[in-house]
Short mmCIF file of C-alpha atoms and ligand atoms in Angstrom, two decimals:
data_model
loop_
_atom_site.label_atom_id
_atom_site.label_comp_id
_atom_site.label_asym_id
_atom_site.label_seq_id
_atom_site.Cartn_x
_atom_site.Cartn_y
_atom_site.Cartn_z
CA MET A 11 0.00 0.00 0.00
CA GLU A 12 1.31 3.44 -0.98
CA LEU A 13 1.89 5.74 2.01
CA THR A 14 2.64 9.42 2.27
CA THR A 15 6.18 9.67 3.63
CA ARG A 16 6.46 12.55 6.09
CA MET A 17 9.71 14.45 6.61
CA LEU A 18 10.03 15.14 10.36
CA SER A 19 12.29 17.83 11.81
CA PRO A 20 14.43 17.10 14.89
CA GLY A 21 11.79 19.06 16.88
CA GLU A 22 9.24 16.37 15.94
CA ILE A 23 11.18 13.50 17.48
CA SER A 24 8.22 12.57 19.71
CA GLU A 25 6.23 11.77 16.55
CA ALA A 26 8.97 9.34 15.48
CA VAL A 27 8.89 7.78 18.97
CA ARG A 28 5.10 7.40 18.72
CA LEU A 29 5.33 5.70 15.31
CA LEU A 30 7.99 3.27 16.55
CA ALA A 31 5.95 2.46 19.67
CA ASP A 32 3.00 1.76 17.33
CA GLY A 33 4.99 -0.88 15.48
CA ARG A 34 5.75 1.31 12.45
CA VAL A 35 9.13 1.88 10.74
CA VAL A 36 10.92 5.25 10.79
CA ALA A 37 14.17 6.36 9.13
CA PHE A 38 16.53 8.28 11.43
CA PRO A 39 20.05 9.73 11.27
CA THR A 40 23.04 8.16 13.00
CA GLU A 41 26.73 9.07 12.91
CA THR A 42 27.31 6.37 10.23
CA VAL A 43 24.39 6.43 7.74
CA TYR A 44 20.59 6.79 8.00
CA GLY A 45 18.96 3.73 9.58
CA LEU A 46 15.48 2.31 8.98
CA GLY A 47 14.29 1.53 12.48
CA ALA A 48 11.59 -0.61 14.07
CA ASN A 49 10.96 -1.99 17.57
CA ALA A 50 13.32 -4.99 17.69
CA LEU A 51 11.06 -6.74 20.20
CA ASP A 52 8.06 -6.66 17.82
CA PRO A 53 8.47 -9.29 15.05
CA GLU A 54 5.74 -7.76 12.85
CA ALA A 55 7.39 -4.33 13.01
CA VAL A 56 10.75 -5.89 12.10
CA LYS A 57 9.21 -7.69 9.11
CA ALA A 58 8.11 -4.30 7.79
CA ILE A 59 11.79 -3.25 7.57
CA PHE A 60 12.59 -6.21 5.30
CA ARG A 61 9.53 -5.42 3.13
CA ALA A 62 10.28 -1.70 2.76
CA LYS A 63 13.93 -2.29 1.79
CA GLY A 64 13.42 -5.44 -0.24
CA ARG A 65 16.07 -6.93 2.05
CA PRO A 66 16.72 -10.70 1.84
CA GLN A 67 15.28 -12.45 4.93
CA ASP A 68 18.57 -14.19 5.68
CA ASN A 69 20.42 -10.91 6.28
CA PRO A 70 20.27 -10.16 10.03
CA LEU A 71 19.78 -6.68 11.51
CA ILE A 72 21.78 -4.60 13.96
CA ILE A 73 19.97 -3.56 17.15
CA HIS A 74 20.58 -0.04 18.46
CA LEU A 75 20.49 0.89 22.14
CA GLY A 76 20.30 4.29 23.85
CA GLU A 77 22.31 3.20 26.91
CA ILE A 78 25.32 0.89 27.20
CA ALA A 79 23.83 -0.70 30.35
CA GLN A 80 20.85 -2.05 28.32
CA VAL A 81 23.15 -4.52 26.59
CA GLU A 82 22.81 -6.98 29.52
CA GLU A 83 19.15 -7.58 28.63
CA TYR A 84 19.77 -8.59 25.05
CA VAL A 85 23.15 -10.34 24.96
CA LYS A 86 24.86 -12.90 27.20
CA ASP A 87 28.32 -14.40 27.77
CA ILE A 88 30.03 -11.06 27.13
CA PRO A 89 33.83 -11.67 27.01
CA PRO A 90 35.95 -9.19 29.05
CA GLN A 91 37.64 -8.01 25.84
CA ALA A 92 34.25 -7.08 24.39
CA ARG A 93 33.55 -5.03 27.53
CA LEU A 94 36.83 -3.25 26.96
CA LEU A 95 35.74 -2.32 23.43
CA MET A 96 32.31 -1.11 24.62
CA ASP A 97 34.01 1.11 27.21
CA GLU A 98 36.36 2.51 24.61
CA PHE A 99 34.20 2.89 21.51
CA TRP A 100 30.53 3.19 22.62
CA PRO A 101 28.68 5.29 21.77
CA GLY A 102 30.27 4.97 18.34
CA PRO A 103 30.46 3.23 14.94
CA LEU A 104 31.34 -0.22 16.30
CA THR A 105 28.87 -3.13 16.14
CA LEU A 106 29.59 -6.20 18.28
CA VAL A 107 28.18 -9.64 17.47
CA LEU A 108 27.44 -11.53 20.70
CA LYS A 109 25.23 -14.41 21.93
CA LYS A 110 21.62 -13.23 22.07
CA THR A 111 19.14 -13.64 24.92
CA GLU A 112 15.58 -14.99 24.48
CA GLN A 113 14.32 -11.41 24.34
CA ILE A 114 15.48 -10.92 20.75
CA PRO A 115 13.11 -12.45 18.16
CA GLN A 116 14.46 -14.79 15.45
CA VAL A 117 13.39 -12.48 12.63
CA VAL A 118 15.92 -9.86 13.81
CA THR A 119 18.86 -12.26 13.65
CA ALA A 120 17.70 -14.32 10.65
CA GLY A 121 17.54 -17.35 12.92
CA LEU A 122 21.10 -17.01 14.28
CA ASP A 123 21.75 -17.42 18.02
CA THR A 124 23.89 -14.27 17.92
CA VAL A 125 22.84 -10.63 17.62
CA ALA A 126 24.68 -7.56 16.35
CA VAL A 127 24.43 -4.58 18.72
CA ARG A 128 25.68 -1.02 19.02
CA VAL A 129 25.08 2.33 20.72
CA PRO A 130 25.18 5.09 18.07
CA ASP A 131 26.96 8.38 18.69
CA HIS A 132 24.43 10.88 17.35
CA PRO A 133 22.34 13.25 19.46
CA ILE A 134 19.08 12.65 17.53
CA ALA A 135 19.53 8.87 17.43
CA LEU A 136 20.34 8.74 21.15
CA ASP A 137 17.38 10.96 22.03
CA LEU A 138 15.08 8.76 19.94
CA LEU A 139 16.42 5.52 21.45
CA ARG A 140 16.28 6.81 25.01
CA GLN A 141 12.67 7.93 24.56
CA THR A 142 11.53 4.60 23.08
CA GLY A 143 13.34 2.56 25.73
CA PHE A 144 13.26 -0.60 23.53
CA PRO A 145 16.07 -1.73 21.23
CA VAL A 146 15.59 -0.48 17.67
CA ALA A 147 16.55 -2.84 14.85
CA ALA A 148 17.88 -0.75 12.00
CA PRO A 149 19.69 -1.58 8.77
CA SER A 150 20.66 1.25 6.43
CA ALA A 151 17.58 3.11 5.12
CA ASN A 152 18.15 2.40 1.41
CA VAL A 153 16.57 -0.01 -1.03
CA SER A 154 18.71 -3.16 -0.75
CA GLY A 155 21.70 -3.09 -3.09
CA ARG A 156 21.75 0.72 -3.47
CA PRO A 157 24.34 2.96 -1.78
CA SER A 158 23.50 3.65 1.88
CA PRO A 159 21.81 7.01 2.54
CA THR A 160 23.86 9.79 4.10
CA ARG A 161 21.18 12.48 3.65
CA ALA A 162 17.43 12.50 4.32
CA GLU A 163 16.88 13.16 0.58
CA HIS A 164 18.63 9.89 -0.26
CA VAL A 165 16.17 8.03 2.00
CA LEU A 166 13.22 9.83 0.40
CA PHE A 167 14.52 9.00 -3.08
CA ASP A 168 14.68 5.28 -2.26
CA LEU A 169 11.74 4.79 0.11
CA ASN A 170 9.17 7.48 -0.71
CA GLY A 171 5.69 5.97 -0.34
CA ARG A 172 7.08 2.87 1.39
CA ILE A 173 7.63 4.20 4.93
CA PRO A 174 5.57 6.60 7.08
CA ALA A 175 8.34 9.01 8.15
CA ILE A 176 11.94 10.17 7.92
CA LEU A 177 13.52 12.07 10.79
CA ASP A 178 15.73 14.64 9.04
CA GLY A 179 19.01 15.25 10.85
CA GLY A 180 21.00 16.63 7.92
CA GLU A 181 24.11 14.86 6.63
CA THR A 182 25.46 11.95 8.63
CA GLY A 183 28.98 12.09 10.10
CA TRP A 184 31.17 9.17 9.04
CA GLY A 185 29.20 8.37 5.92
CA LEU A 186 30.06 4.64 6.06
CA GLU A 187 28.29 1.83 7.92
CA SER A 188 29.64 0.71 11.29
CA THR A 189 32.55 -1.64 11.82
CA VAL A 190 31.15 -5.16 12.56
CA LEU A 191 33.18 -7.38 14.90
CA ASP A 192 32.30 -10.98 15.78
CA CYS A 193 33.04 -11.40 19.50
CA THR A 194 31.86 -15.04 19.67
CA VAL A 195 35.17 -16.39 18.29
CA THR A 196 38.76 -16.16 19.57
CA PRO A 197 40.43 -13.99 18.51
CA PHE A 198 37.57 -11.66 17.58
CA ARG A 199 36.94 -11.48 13.85
CA LEU A 200 36.40 -8.35 11.78
CA LEU A 201 33.35 -8.97 9.57
CA ARG A 202 33.04 -5.48 8.08
CA PRO A 203 35.58 -2.64 8.28
CA GLY A 204 34.25 0.80 9.24
CA GLY A 205 34.93 4.00 11.15
CA VAL A 206 36.51 2.19 14.10
CA THR A 207 39.50 0.86 12.21
CA LEU A 208 41.32 -2.47 12.41
CA GLU A 209 44.29 -0.51 13.79
CA ASP A 210 42.06 1.04 16.50
CA LEU A 211 40.76 -2.39 17.51
CA ARG A 212 44.16 -4.08 17.47
CA SER A 213 45.58 -1.42 19.76
CA LEU A 214 43.34 -2.98 22.44
CA VAL A 215 42.57 -6.63 21.54
CA PRO A 216 43.75 -9.27 19.03
CA VAL A 217 41.57 -9.27 15.89
CA GLN A 218 41.58 -11.59 12.86
CA TYR A 219 40.69 -10.39 9.38
CA GLY A 220 40.72 -12.11 5.97
CA THR A 221 44.22 -12.32 4.52
CA ASP A 222 43.00 -11.73 1.00
CA ALA A 223 42.87 -7.95 1.20
CA ASP A 224 41.71 -7.85 -2.41
CA SER A 225 38.33 -9.39 -1.79
CA GLY A 226 37.51 -9.25 1.90
CA ASP A 227 35.13 -12.01 0.85
CA GLU A 228 36.53 -14.65 3.13
CA GLU A 229 34.35 -12.99 5.70
CA ALA A 230 31.20 -13.68 3.74
CA PRO A 231 30.08 -16.95 5.32
CA ARG A 232 30.23 -15.51 8.83
CA SER A 233 28.44 -12.27 8.03
CA PRO A 234 25.42 -13.14 5.92
CA GLY A 235 25.02 -9.59 4.59
CA MET A 236 28.44 -9.46 3.01
CA LYS A 237 27.61 -11.96 0.27
CA TYR A 238 25.19 -9.54 -1.41
CA GLN A 239 26.30 -6.94 -3.92
CA HIS A 240 26.11 -3.58 -2.26
CA TYR A 241 26.45 0.12 -2.73
CA ALA A 242 26.06 -0.13 -6.48
CA PRO A 243 24.98 2.69 -8.77
CA GLU A 244 23.34 1.91 -12.14
CA ALA A 245 26.59 2.72 -13.97
CA ASP A 246 29.20 0.03 -14.60
CA VAL A 247 31.88 0.67 -12.01
CA TYR A 248 35.60 -0.11 -12.31
CA ILE A 249 38.35 0.53 -9.78
CA VAL A 250 41.70 1.39 -11.32
CA THR A 251 44.96 1.31 -9.36
CA GLY A 252 48.69 1.69 -9.98
CA GLU A 253 51.05 4.16 -11.59
CA ARG A 254 49.37 4.34 -14.99
CA THR A 255 45.89 4.89 -13.56
CA ALA A 256 45.05 8.11 -15.43
CA THR A 257 46.39 6.85 -18.79
CA LYS A 258 44.41 3.62 -18.41
CA ILE A 259 41.18 5.39 -17.50
CA LEU A 260 41.45 7.75 -20.47
CA GLU A 261 42.19 4.81 -22.77
CA LEU A 262 39.22 2.79 -21.50
CA SER A 263 36.92 5.82 -21.74
CA GLU A 264 37.35 6.14 -25.49
CA THR A 265 34.95 3.36 -26.47
CA TYR A 266 32.23 4.92 -24.34
CA THR A 267 32.77 8.53 -25.39
CA LYS A 268 32.76 7.50 -29.06
CA ARG A 269 29.29 6.05 -28.51
CA GLY A 270 28.25 9.28 -26.79
CA GLU A 271 27.89 7.56 -23.41
CA GLY A 272 28.58 9.43 -20.17
CA VAL A 273 31.89 8.55 -18.53
CA GLY A 274 32.66 9.58 -14.96
CA VAL A 275 35.82 9.41 -12.91
CA MET A 276 36.11 9.58 -9.13
CA THR A 277 39.44 11.13 -8.23
CA TRP A 278 41.08 13.40 -5.66
CA ASN A 279 40.34 17.06 -6.40
CA GLU A 280 43.98 17.81 -7.22
CA ARG A 281 43.93 15.22 -10.02
CA ALA A 282 40.76 16.48 -11.72
CA ASP A 283 42.79 18.25 -14.43
CA LEU A 284 44.09 14.90 -15.67
CA TYR A 285 40.61 14.14 -17.00
CA PRO A 286 39.52 17.16 -19.09
CA THR A 287 37.12 15.11 -21.26
CA LEU A 288 35.36 13.21 -18.45
CA THR A 289 32.78 14.04 -15.77
CA VAL A 290 34.79 14.36 -12.57
CA LEU A 291 33.35 13.42 -9.17
CA GLY A 292 35.78 14.97 -6.70
CA MET A 293 36.78 12.78 -3.74
CA GLY A 294 38.01 15.78 -1.74
CA PRO A 295 41.53 17.01 -0.95
CA GLN A 296 44.14 14.35 -1.76
CA GLY A 297 44.58 11.91 1.12
CA ASP A 298 41.66 13.23 3.20
CA TYR A 299 40.04 9.85 3.89
CA GLU A 300 37.50 11.21 6.33
CA ALA A 301 36.20 13.66 3.74
CA LEU A 302 36.06 10.85 1.18
CA ALA A 303 34.15 8.49 3.52
CA HIS A 304 31.73 11.31 4.28
CA SER A 305 30.88 11.97 0.61
CA LEU A 306 31.40 8.49 -0.88
CA TYR A 307 27.76 7.37 -1.12
CA HIS A 308 26.61 10.76 -2.29
CA LEU A 309 29.16 10.55 -5.12
CA LEU A 310 27.97 7.06 -6.09
CA ARG A 311 24.38 8.33 -6.14
CA GLN A 312 25.51 11.31 -8.24
CA ALA A 313 26.68 8.87 -10.90
CA ASP A 314 23.00 7.91 -11.34
CA VAL A 315 21.71 11.47 -11.18
CA LEU A 316 24.15 12.36 -13.98
CA GLY A 317 23.11 9.28 -15.98
CA LEU A 318 26.65 7.98 -16.33
CA LYS A 319 27.12 4.76 -18.28
CA VAL A 320 30.42 3.95 -16.66
CA LEU A 321 32.28 5.18 -13.59
CA PHE A 322 36.04 4.72 -13.10
CA ILE A 323 37.25 5.08 -9.53
CA GLU A 324 40.86 5.65 -8.57
CA GLY A 325 41.72 3.11 -5.85
CA VAL A 326 43.05 4.39 -2.53
CA SER A 327 45.45 2.84 -0.02
CA GLU A 328 43.95 0.48 2.54
CA ASP A 329 45.40 1.82 5.77
CA ASN A 330 43.06 2.89 8.55
CA LEU A 331 39.79 4.25 7.11
CA GLY A 332 41.03 3.32 3.61
CA LEU A 333 40.23 -0.34 4.35
CA ALA A 334 36.52 0.42 4.86
CA ILE A 335 36.45 2.74 1.84
CA MET A 336 38.00 0.15 -0.50
CA ASN A 337 35.74 -2.57 0.94
CA ARG A 338 32.66 -0.55 -0.12
CA LEU A 339 34.17 0.49 -3.46
CA ARG A 340 35.02 -3.10 -4.40
CA ARG A 341 31.43 -4.10 -3.82
CA ALA A 342 30.13 -1.11 -5.78
CA ALA A 343 32.43 -2.28 -8.60
CA ASP A 344 31.33 -5.91 -8.25
CA HIS A 345 35.03 -6.64 -7.61
CA ARG A 346 36.20 -5.33 -11.01
CA VAL A 347 39.66 -3.98 -10.18
CA ILE A 348 42.09 -3.04 -12.96
CA LYS A 349 45.75 -2.92 -11.88
CA THR A 350 48.14 -0.87 -14.01
P1 LIG B 17 23.32 -3.18 7.59
O1 LIG B 17 22.44 -3.03 8.77
O2 LIG B 17 22.60 -3.20 6.28
O3 LIG B 17 24.44 -2.20 7.64
O4 LIG B 17 23.99 -4.62 7.71
C1 LIG B 17 24.34 -5.20 8.94
C2 LIG B 17 25.53 -6.11 8.74
O5 LIG B 17 25.79 -6.80 9.97
C3 LIG B 17 25.28 -7.16 7.68
O6 LIG B 17 26.45 -7.37 6.92
C4 LIG B 17 24.92 -8.37 8.50
O7 LIG B 17 25.17 -9.59 7.84
C5 LIG B 17 25.80 -8.20 9.73
N1 LIG B 17 25.22 -8.89 10.89
C6 LIG B 17 24.10 -8.55 11.56
N2 LIG B 17 23.82 -9.46 12.52
C7 LIG B 17 24.80 -10.38 12.47
C8 LIG B 17 25.08 -11.57 13.20
N3 LIG B 17 24.30 -11.99 14.20
N4 LIG B 17 26.18 -12.28 12.85
C9 LIG B 17 26.99 -11.86 11.85
N5 LIG B 17 26.78 -10.76 11.12
C10 LIG B 17 25.69 -10.02 11.41
MG1 LIG B 18 22.86 -1.81 4.48
#
């Protein structure tokens, strides 16, 4: 059934609380990306998230809490090293996978006996969660397979008519989904890189991560969501790396430009001049990974707005935040990486 999707201002947070308490879904801002929330304790409400997004049923959801202390109600057997990480990084962009309690319905976890949980670091999200009092299950508020939304307009574009309301908190902070860490294995295992980096985690506890840095796909079986193609614009996307990157991109562009098809290139601002004949999507000042993470999904969505047929992306180094950025870019490119 087609709904009218209301845009709520931060002053109308109580309306979002009311909708959630009524078993409805509401999109809300966090410090990572916009989430599509529902009462995690209400299986029917949670099913509505999967319907609105077109999300596969076997892809479990993250539950969001307003207070760290609430975690005791929903997870059990918390290892001391996981406590250490909660103390250090919560509220923040770190999701921990732990054994769930009976309280959490199967539909949230896609039948797994573990649940992913975090406390977001965003004033509107925290206010919302503290007012509801229940855990809010929330995946990113996009149609499954599309880039995650970092602005309320992105949510509206994807989900207009499919959800009752969007709480508009402006642009999100990090711009990438949270780091996901499985704390049910020893050592803990990084399932998805994010704003809390592998280096940050390893400064406190041992962490394992797939050795094949090129795919990250070894993680797939343990994190059901990672097997799906993600973050993809309509354009064909290629990542290009190495010393001859610009020459290669210009060479590959020719076939498309001859046919009159739009060719885009994502590059650091300082390198834009290398591509006078192409549509440049600026990644920000060279080496500013935080700025790039912040605008990444907007840039991928811009590729569609501009009707590009193909998008070439200059690869970046995989240190710190670069690991999460390249993880998302590889998926957007369906793992097409051209090394020069
Ligand atoms: P999203 O909410 O769309 O950002 O996706 C959440 C990510 O966390 C997906 O990749 C899920 O597969 C992963 N995830 C959620 N719950 C679990 C769990 N219990 N075990 C492993 N991975 C999980
Ligand atoms: Mg998502």
